[in-house]
Coordinates of C-alpha atoms in Angstrom, one line a residue:
Chain C
M1 CA -8.8 13.6 -16.8
S2 CA -8.2 14.9 -13.3
P3 CA -6.7 12.6 -10.6
Q4 CA -10.1 12.3 -9.0
D5 CA -11.7 11.4 -12.3
I6 CA -9.0 8.8 -12.9
Y7 CA -9.6 7.3 -9.5
L8 CA -13.4 7.2 -10.0
R9 CA -13.0 5.5 -13.3
Y10 CA -10.3 2.9 -12.5
G11 CA -10.4 2.7 -8.7
S12 CA -12.5 -0.4 -8.5
V13 CA -9.9 -2.4 -10.6
V14 CA -7.3 -1.7 -7.9
Y15 CA -9.6 -2.0 -4.9
R16 CA -11.0 -5.4 -6.0
R17 CA -7.7 -6.8 -6.9
A18 CA -6.0 -5.7 -3.7
R19 CA -8.9 -7.0 -1.6
R20 CA -8.7 -10.3 -3.3
L21 CA -5.0 -10.7 -3.0
L22 CA -4.6 -9.3 0.5
G23 CA -7.9 -10.5 2.0
D24 CA -8.4 -7.4 4.0
D25 CA -10.6 -4.4 3.3
Q26 CA -8.5 -1.8 5.1
A27 CA -5.3 -3.1 3.5
A28 CA -7.1 -2.8 0.1
K29 CA -8.0 0.8 0.8
D30 CA -4.4 1.5 1.6
A31 CA -3.4 -0.2 -1.6
C32 CA -5.8 2.0 -3.5
Q33 CA -4.2 5.1 -2.0
D34 CA -0.6 4.0 -2.7
V35 CA -1.2 2.7 -6.2
F36 CA -3.0 5.8 -7.3
L37 CA -0.4 8.1 -5.7
R38 CA 2.1 6.0 -7.8
L39 CA -0.1 6.4 -10.8
F40 CA -0.3 10.2 -10.5
R41 CA 3.5 10.3 -10.2
S42 CA 3.8 8.2 -13.3
L43 CA 0.9 9.7 -15.2
P44 CA 2.7 9.8 -18.6
D45 CA 3.5 6.1 -18.3
F46 CA 0.0 5.3 -17.4
E47 CA -1.4 7.3 -20.3
R48 CA 0.9 5.6 -22.7
A49 CA 0.0 2.1 -21.4
S50 CA -3.2 0.1 -21.5
P51 CA -4.8 1.3 -18.3
V52 CA -6.2 -2.0 -17.1
T53 CA -2.9 -3.8 -17.9
W54 CA -0.9 -1.2 -16.1
L55 CA -3.2 -1.3 -13.0
Y56 CA -3.2 -5.1 -12.8
K57 CA 0.6 -5.2 -12.9
V58 CA 1.3 -2.4 -10.5
T59 CA -1.4 -3.6 -8.0
T60 CA -0.2 -7.2 -8.2
N61 CA 3.4 -6.2 -7.5
Y62 CA 2.3 -3.9 -4.7
C63 CA 0.4 -6.7 -3.1
L64 CA 3.1 -9.2 -3.6
N65 CA 5.6 -6.9 -1.9
L66 CA 3.2 -6.6 1.0
I67 CA 2.9 -10.3 1.2
R68 CA 6.6 -10.8 1.0
D69 CA 7.0 -8.3 3.8
E70 CA 4.5 -10.2 5.9
V71 CA 6.4 -13.4 5.2
R72 CA 9.7 -11.8 6.2
H73 CA 8.1 -10.3 9.3
R74 CA 6.6 -13.6 10.3
K75 CA 10.0 -15.4 9.8
Q76 CA 11.6 -12.8 12.1
L77 CA 9.0 -13.4 14.7
E78 CA 9.2 -17.1 14.4
A79 CA 13.0 -17.0 14.7
R80 CA 12.7 -14.9 17.8
A81 CA 9.9 -16.8 19.5
T82 CA 10.5 -20.4 18.7
S83 CA 12.3 -22.7 16.3
E84 CA 8.9 -24.1 15.2
P85 CA 7.1 -22.4 12.4
S86 CA 3.6 -21.1 13.2
T87 CA 0.8 -23.3 12.0
A88 CA -2.3 -21.6 10.8
A89 CA -5.5 -23.5 10.3
T90 CA -6.0 -21.9 6.9
P91 CA -3.0 -21.1 4.8
S92 CA -2.9 -17.5 3.6
L93 CA -1.6 -16.5 0.2
A94 CA 1.6 -15.6 2.0
D95 CA 1.9 -19.2 3.2
L96 CA 1.3 -20.5 -0.3
L97 CA 3.9 -18.3 -2.0
R98 CA 6.5 -18.7 0.7
G99 CA 9.7 -20.0 -0.7
F100 CA 9.0 -19.5 -4.4
P101 CA 11.1 -17.2 -6.5
E102 CA 9.6 -13.7 -7.0
D103 CA 9.3 -14.0 -10.8
L104 CA 7.3 -17.2 -10.4
Q105 CA 5.0 -15.8 -7.7
E106 CA 3.7 -13.1 -10.0
I107 CA 2.9 -15.6 -12.8
A108 CA 1.4 -18.1 -10.4
I109 CA -1.0 -15.4 -9.0
Y110 CA -2.2 -14.5 -12.5
Y111 CA -2.7 -18.1 -13.5
F112 CA -3.9 -19.9 -10.4
V113 CA -5.7 -17.1 -8.6
D114 CA -6.9 -14.9 -11.5
E115 CA -7.4 -17.8 -13.9
M116 CA -6.0 -15.8 -16.7
S117 CA -4.9 -17.3 -20.0
Q118 CA -1.2 -17.5 -20.7
D119 CA -1.7 -14.9 -23.5
E120 CA -3.2 -12.5 -21.0
I121 CA -0.4 -13.1 -18.5
A122 CA 2.2 -12.5 -21.1
R123 CA 0.6 -9.1 -21.9
I124 CA 0.4 -8.0 -18.3
A125 CA 3.9 -9.2 -17.3
G126 CA 5.5 -8.0 -20.5
I127 CA 7.0 -11.4 -21.3
S128 CA 6.5 -14.0 -24.0
Q129 CA 4.0 -16.7 -23.8
R130 CA 6.9 -19.2 -23.9
T131 CA 8.4 -17.6 -20.8
V132 CA 5.0 -17.7 -19.1
S133 CA 4.7 -21.4 -19.9
N134 CA 8.3 -22.1 -18.6
R135 CA 7.6 -20.3 -15.4
L136 CA 4.4 -22.1 -14.8
T137 CA 6.2 -25.4 -15.3
A138 CA 8.9 -24.3 -12.9
F139 CA 6.3 -23.3 -10.4
R140 CA 4.6 -26.7 -10.6
N141 CA 7.9 -28.5 -10.3
L142 CA 8.8 -26.5 -7.2
A143 CA 5.4 -27.0 -5.7
K144 CA 5.5 -30.7 -6.3
A145 CA 9.0 -30.9 -4.7
A146 CA 7.8 -28.8 -1.7
W147 CA 4.9 -31.2 -1.1
T148 CA 7.2 -34.2 -1.5
N149 CA 9.5 -32.7 1.1
V150 CA 6.5 -32.1 3.4
F151 CA 5.6 -35.8 3.3
E152 CA 9.2 -37.0 3.6
E153 CA 9.8 -34.8 6.6
A154 CA 6.6 -35.8 8.3
P155 CA 7.1 -38.2 11.2
E156 CA 5.7 -41.7 10.8
T157 CA 2.6 -42.3 12.8
Q158 CA 2.1 -46.0 12.2
Chain X
M17 CA -1.7 -26.2 -0.9
S18 CA -3.7 -28.3 -3.3
N19 CA -2.1 -29.4 -6.5
P20 CA -1.8 -26.3 -8.5
T21 CA -2.6 -28.0 -11.7
N22 CA -6.1 -28.6 -10.3
V23 CA -6.7 -25.1 -9.0
R24 CA -7.6 -23.5 -12.3
K25 CA -11.0 -25.1 -12.6
R26 CA -13.4 -22.7 -11.1
R27 CA -14.7 -21.2 -14.3
G28 CA -15.7 -22.7 -17.6
A29 CA -12.8 -23.3 -20.0
N30 CA -13.9 -20.4 -22.3
C31 CA -15.1 -18.1 -19.5
L32 CA -13.7 -14.6 -19.3
S33 CA -11.1 -13.6 -16.7
D34 CA -11.7 -10.5 -14.5
F35 CA -9.0 -8.9 -16.6
L36 CA -11.1 -9.1 -19.7
L37 CA -14.3 -8.3 -17.8
D38 CA -12.6 -5.1 -16.5
Q39 CA -11.5 -4.2 -20.1
W40 CA -15.1 -4.8 -21.3
R41 CA -16.8 -2.6 -18.7
L42 CA -14.2 0.2 -19.1
G43 CA -14.0 -0.1 -22.9
T44 CA -10.2 -0.3 -23.0
F45 CA -9.6 -3.3 -25.2
E46 CA -6.2 -3.3 -26.9
I47 CA -6.9 -6.2 -29.1
A48 CA -10.0 -6.3 -31.3
E49 CA -10.3 -10.1 -31.1
D50 CA -10.6 -9.8 -27.3
K51 CA -13.5 -7.4 -27.6
A52 CA -15.3 -9.7 -30.1
R53 CA -14.7 -12.7 -28.0
A54 CA -16.0 -11.0 -24.9
S55 CA -19.0 -9.7 -26.6
T56 CA -19.9 -13.1 -28.0
H57 CA -19.2 -14.9 -24.8
L58 CA -21.2 -12.5 -22.6
G59 CA -24.1 -13.0 -24.9
N60 CA -24.1 -16.7 -24.2
C61 CA -22.8 -17.2 -20.6
A62 CA -25.0 -16.3 -17.7
Q63 CA -22.2 -17.0 -15.3
C64 CA -19.9 -14.4 -16.8
R65 CA -22.7 -11.9 -17.0
A66 CA -23.3 -12.5 -13.3
R67 CA -19.6 -12.0 -12.5
L68 CA -19.7 -8.8 -14.6
G69 CA -22.6 -7.6 -12.5
E70 CA -20.7 -8.4 -9.3
I71 CA -17.7 -6.4 -10.5
E72 CA -19.9 -3.4 -11.4
A73 CA -21.6 -3.6 -8.0
V74 CA -18.3 -3.1 -6.1
V75 CA -18.5 0.1 -4.0
L76 CA -15.4 2.1 -4.4
P77 CA -13.7 3.4 -1.2
S78 CA -14.4 7.1 -0.9
L79 CA -10.9 8.5 -1.4
D80 CA -10.6 12.1 -2.5
F81 CA -7.6 12.9 -4.8
S82 CA -8.9 16.2 -5.9
G83 CA -6.2 18.0 -4.1
V84 CA -3.5 16.0 -5.7
S85 CA -1.3 17.1 -8.6
P86 CA 1.4 15.0 -10.1
A87 CA 4.0 17.5 -8.8
S88 CA 2.8 17.1 -5.3
V89 CA 3.0 13.3 -5.1
P90 CA 6.0 12.0 -3.3
H91 CA 8.3 9.4 -4.8
L92 CA 7.3 6.0 -3.5
V93 CA 10.0 3.9 -2.0
A94 CA 10.6 0.5 -3.5
S95 CA 8.7 -1.4 -0.9
P96 CA 5.1 -0.4 -0.2
T97 CA 4.2 0.9 3.2
R98 CA 2.6 -1.2 5.8
W99 CA 0.3 1.1 7.7
R100 CA 0.9 1.1 11.3
W101 CA -1.8 2.1 13.7
R102 CA -1.9 4.0 16.9
T103 CA -4.7 3.2 19.2
V104 CA -7.4 5.8 18.7
W105 CA -9.5 6.6 21.7
L106 CA -12.3 8.7 20.3
A107 CA -13.4 11.1 23.0
P108 CA -17.0 12.2 23.2
V109 CA -17.6 14.8 20.5
V110 CA -18.5 17.5 23.0
A111 CA -16.5 20.3 21.4
A112 CA -17.4 19.4 17.8
A113 CA -20.2 22.0 17.5
A114 CA -17.8 24.7 18.6
A115 CA -15.2 23.7 16.0
G116 CA -17.5 24.7 13.1
V117 CA -16.5 23.7 9.6
L118 CA -12.9 22.9 9.4
L119 CA -11.0 23.6 6.2
M120 CA -7.9 21.8 5.4
P121 CA -5.4 24.0 3.5
W122 CA -4.6 21.5 0.7
H123 CA -1.8 22.8 -1.4
H124 CA -0.1 22.1 -4.6
S125 CA 3.1 23.9 -3.7
E126 CA 6.4 22.6 -2.4
E127 CA 5.9 23.8 1.1
R128 CA 7.8 21.6 3.6
S129 CA 9.7 22.2 6.7
K130 CA 13.4 22.6 6.3
G131 CA 16.5 22.1 8.5
G132 CA 20.0 21.9 7.2
G133 CA 18.8 20.8 3.8
W134 CA 16.6 18.1 5.3
Q135 CA 12.9 18.6 4.6
L136 CA 9.9 17.0 6.1
G137 CA 6.6 16.8 4.3
V138 CA 3.3 15.3 5.4
V139 CA 0.7 13.4 3.3
A140 CA -2.6 13.0 5.1
R141 CA -5.7 11.0 4.5
T142 CA -8.6 12.4 6.4
S143 CA -11.3 10.3 7.9
N144 CA -13.6 11.5 5.0
G145 CA -11.2 10.0 2.5
R146 CA -9.4 13.1 1.3
V147 CA -5.8 12.4 0.3
G148 CA -3.0 14.9 -0.3
A149 CA 0.0 16.7 1.0
V150 CA -0.7 19.3 3.7
S151 CA 0.9 22.6 4.6
Q152 CA 2.5 23.7 7.8
G153 CA -0.2 24.6 10.2
A154 CA -2.8 22.3 8.5
V155 CA -5.9 21.6 10.6
L156 CA -6.3 17.8 11.0
A157 CA -8.5 15.7 13.1
P158 CA -8.4 12.6 15.3
G159 CA -8.6 9.6 13.0
D160 CA -6.7 11.2 10.1
R161 CA -3.8 9.2 8.9
L162 CA -0.4 10.6 8.1
R163 CA 2.6 9.5 6.1
F164 CA 5.9 11.3 5.9
E165 CA 8.1 12.2 3.1
V166 CA 11.7 13.3 3.6
S167 CA 14.1 15.1 1.2
A168 CA 17.5 14.0 2.3
P169 CA 20.6 16.0 1.2
T170 CA 22.8 13.0 2.3
D171 CA 22.5 9.4 3.3
G172 CA 21.5 9.2 6.9
F173 CA 19.0 7.8 9.5
V174 CA 15.7 9.5 10.2
S175 CA 12.9 9.3 12.6
V176 CA 9.8 11.3 13.2
I177 CA 8.4 11.9 16.7
S178 CA 5.4 13.9 17.8
L179 CA 5.2 16.4 20.7
D180 CA 1.6 17.3 21.4
A181 CA -0.3 19.9 23.4
R182 CA -0.9 17.5 26.4
G183 CA 2.8 16.9 26.8
A184 CA 3.0 13.5 25.2
V185 CA 5.9 12.5 23.1
T186 CA 5.2 9.7 20.6
P187 CA 7.4 7.9 18.2
F188 CA 5.7 8.1 14.8
V189 CA 8.1 6.6 12.3
P190 CA 9.6 4.2 13.1
A191 CA 7.4 3.2 16.0
T192 CA 10.1 1.1 17.6
G193 CA 13.7 0.1 17.2
T194 CA 16.1 2.5 15.6
A195 CA 15.9 5.3 13.1
T196 CA 15.3 4.4 9.5
A197 CA 18.1 4.4 7.0
I198 CA 17.5 6.6 4.1
R199 CA 19.4 7.4 0.9
A200 CA 20.0 10.9 -0.3
G201 CA 17.2 12.0 -2.5
K202 CA 14.1 14.1 -2.8
R203 CA 10.7 13.4 -1.3
R204 CA 11.3 9.8 -0.1
L205 CA 8.1 8.4 1.4
L206 CA 8.9 6.7 4.6
D207 CA 7.7 3.3 5.6
G208 CA 5.1 3.5 8.3
A209 CA 2.1 5.7 9.0
V210 CA 0.1 6.8 11.9
Q211 CA -3.4 7.5 12.8
L212 CA -3.9 10.6 14.9
D213 CA -5.2 10.1 18.4
D214 CA -7.8 12.1 20.1
S215 CA -5.7 14.8 21.7
V216 CA -6.4 18.3 20.2
G217 CA -4.3 21.4 19.9
P218 CA -1.0 22.2 18.3
E219 CA 1.2 19.2 17.5
R220 CA 4.8 19.4 16.5
L221 CA 6.2 16.7 14.3
V222 CA 9.9 16.6 14.6
L223 CA 12.2 15.0 11.9
L224 CA 15.5 13.9 13.4
A225 CA 18.1 13.2 10.8
C226 CA 21.2 11.6 12.3
P227 CA 24.5 10.2 11.0
H228 CA 23.8 7.0 13.0
A229 CA 20.8 4.8 13.8
L230 CA 19.5 6.6 16.8
P231 CA 17.3 4.4 19.0
V232 CA 13.7 5.5 19.0
A233 CA 13.7 5.4 22.8
E234 CA 16.5 7.9 22.9
A235 CA 14.7 10.3 20.6
V236 CA 11.6 10.0 22.8
A237 CA 13.6 10.6 25.9
A238 CA 15.2 13.7 24.4
G239 CA 11.7 14.9 23.4
R240 CA 10.4 14.5 26.9
A241 CA 13.4 16.3 28.4
A242 CA 12.9 19.2 25.9
L243 CA 9.2 19.4 26.8
A244 CA 10.1 19.4 30.5
R245 CA 12.6 22.3 29.9
A246 CA 9.7 24.2 28.2
Q247 CA 7.4 23.6 31.1
G248 CA 5.2 21.4 28.9
H249 CA 4.5 24.1 26.3
V250 CA 5.2 22.4 23.0
E251 CA 5.3 25.8 21.3
N252 CA 8.3 26.7 23.5
V253 CA 10.4 23.6 22.8
E254 CA 13.7 24.3 21.2
G255 CA 16.4 21.8 20.3
L256 CA 16.2 18.3 21.5
G257 CA 19.9 18.3 22.3
L258 CA 20.7 15.4 20.1
P259 CA 23.6 15.3 17.6
C260 CA 21.2 15.3 14.7
T261 CA 19.7 17.7 12.3
Q262 CA 16.2 18.6 13.5
T263 CA 13.3 20.1 11.6
S264 CA 9.7 20.6 12.7
F265 CA 6.3 20.4 11.0
W266 CA 3.4 21.9 12.8
I267 CA -0.2 20.7 12.6
Q268 CA -3.3 21.8 14.5
K269 CA -5.5 19.0 15.7
E270 CA -9.2 19.8 16.1
M271 CA -12.3 17.7 16.3
R272 CA -14.0 17.5 13.0
P273 CA -17.8 17.8 13.2

């Protein structure tokens, strides 16, 4: 297949996924461009792999990297502007993933956002189901601890 | 954040993930049981059939990769690029009729500007969605978006600035701060991109490769001084007088009808 045929066949997988994770249409179009440029560069890898699995993994990692950049960028701005973190009315995915280890972020996206089974996650991430299960447990524990800290650090109002 | 253990409740317990629905519509199942399960489930679940319909109804962005060949694709750097935008002030399309049909010389070759082993390449995405590397002298239009790839013979610091026909000097990549550190290597795609503004005429994209992190403001000041020495004629600009390797890539900006 020519690059254009590949894009026409598989483009919506990347576009939808990026739009969902990034929440922005223009960013999703940029993601399409970059992911497919990467694909054409790694065409033999793509042709050897399961196409949908390859695209899910690469697009997810691409979007996670963008989100991490956003988090880093925001941290820098916060550090410059004020000692107080910004408070958005609606937390973005970047807010939700902030502070979690990268290997847990990817698994959490597949499980909580995509609602994939642990078997599907294992296939996309290239790890065992046991590892998926362990990482989900670790993610839950960290999330629980984070929420506990939020309440412990909150000032008493009564 | 809500308790994550409660998040995964939006679909029925046996409903298909988008991952499986994508494999279904594309016919790319790796595992036979997945296909059988999807087939049975879709036959019984109106919710999943509706979701499949939604997925199939998504309108794909009109990107055109027909000018791309694997050999022409730059190596992507580890972190993906955050597109940066220049403000675009679209002038009235008065001259558009005179411009006629513009043809972009998309190429598959290795044409890039060279200077002391440093090479600058340009990847463009036109406003009509066409994506690909462009040649020296390519005709581009306001609204087109550019990214830059650099082949670096040594480690160093790079920046790309633009000198255009109306005498403006604009930092392209990076837009602010200091020059970007780059490792030696071929066809490194730089972070950052620009959208071409509404000025038309020849435009010179200058890659400055320096042994130190040159401040962007210093590069711009050097560009302005060089333009002044050339009486504002971008074609006559010679060196920018900086202790850096300099190489240029020319584009021609015209209104696209």
